[in-house]
Amino acid sequence: DEPTSALDAVAAAALREDIASLAREEGVSVFLTTHNLTEAERLCARVGVIRSGRLIYDGTPDELRSGGGRTRIEIAAEGLGERLLEELSAVVPGILATERRNGGFTVEGSPGLKAASVVRFLVERGVEVEEVKKVQASLEEAFLELLKEGPAQEEER
């Protein structure tokens, strides 16, 4: 239960390594109860999320981070106006949302959304694309998104 909560950074790192080593070398399961999702992300092969005394999620951190299969693409680009972002959302299938961010924008889309489709659309309209990166949500972001879901979705898991 919160094994590193009162430790300094060096001691916490050493304890995390000891726990990982124990699981790896001895082949034992270690149950970690924590609110520190960064720690869970570092140590756990599987995670469970309990809400109101009920298990609402059980799976790997990667499965949870996939956020139900949503795709997130970060694009650094120049020459991108607000109207073009609106057109992008209307023309490229699978885009659920766009958001401006530091010198570019983020596209959130359905599982089938391809970065190449987004880039092709932009380049054809004269946008200078500098960088494209598919981003996986952090465990914390995925956890918070899971908690936003209502009880009806929880019943399905």
PDB file of C-alpha atoms in Angstrom, residues 1 14 21 33 35 43 61 64 68 78 85 96 118 121 126 131 140 143 153 157:
ATOM      1  CA  ASP A   1       0.000   0.000   0.000  1.00  0.00           C
ATOM      2  CA  ALA A  14      15.618   1.732  -5.246  1.00  0.00           C
ATOM      3  CA  SER A  21      13.349  -7.500  -9.405  1.00  0.00           C
ATOM      4  CA  THR A  33      -2.167  -0.355  -4.056  1.00  0.00           C
ATOM      5  CA  HIS A  35      -2.858   6.506  -6.109  1.00  0.00           C
ATOM      6  CA  LEU A  43       5.808  -1.318 -12.103  1.00  0.00           C
ATOM      7  CA  PRO A  61      -1.553  -0.410 -18.724  1.00  0.00           C
ATOM      8  CA  LEU A  64      -6.035   1.252 -20.495  1.00  0.00           C
ATOM      9  CA  GLY A  68     -10.916   2.491 -25.895  1.00  0.00           C
ATOM     10  CA  GLU A  78       2.753  26.542 -39.847  1.00  0.00           C
ATOM     11  CA  LEU A  85      -9.029  23.005 -38.727  1.00  0.00           C
ATOM     12  CA  LEU A  96     -13.522  13.452 -33.229  1.00  0.00           C
ATOM     13  CA  VAL A 118      -4.397  14.169 -41.830  1.00  0.00           C
ATOM     14  CA  PHE A 121      -5.016  16.964 -46.226  1.00  0.00           C
ATOM     15  CA  GLY A 126      -0.256  24.480 -48.335  1.00  0.00           C
ATOM     16  CA  GLU A 131       6.460  17.227 -37.029  1.00  0.00           C
ATOM     17  CA  GLU A 140      -3.278   9.153 -15.486  1.00  0.00           C
ATOM     18  CA  PHE A 143      -7.636   6.718 -15.655  1.00  0.00           C
ATOM     19  CA  GLN A 153     -20.284   1.963 -19.418  1.00  0.00           C
ATOM     20  CA  ARG A 157     -16.506  -3.870 -18.692  1.00  0.00           C
TER      21      ARG A 157
END
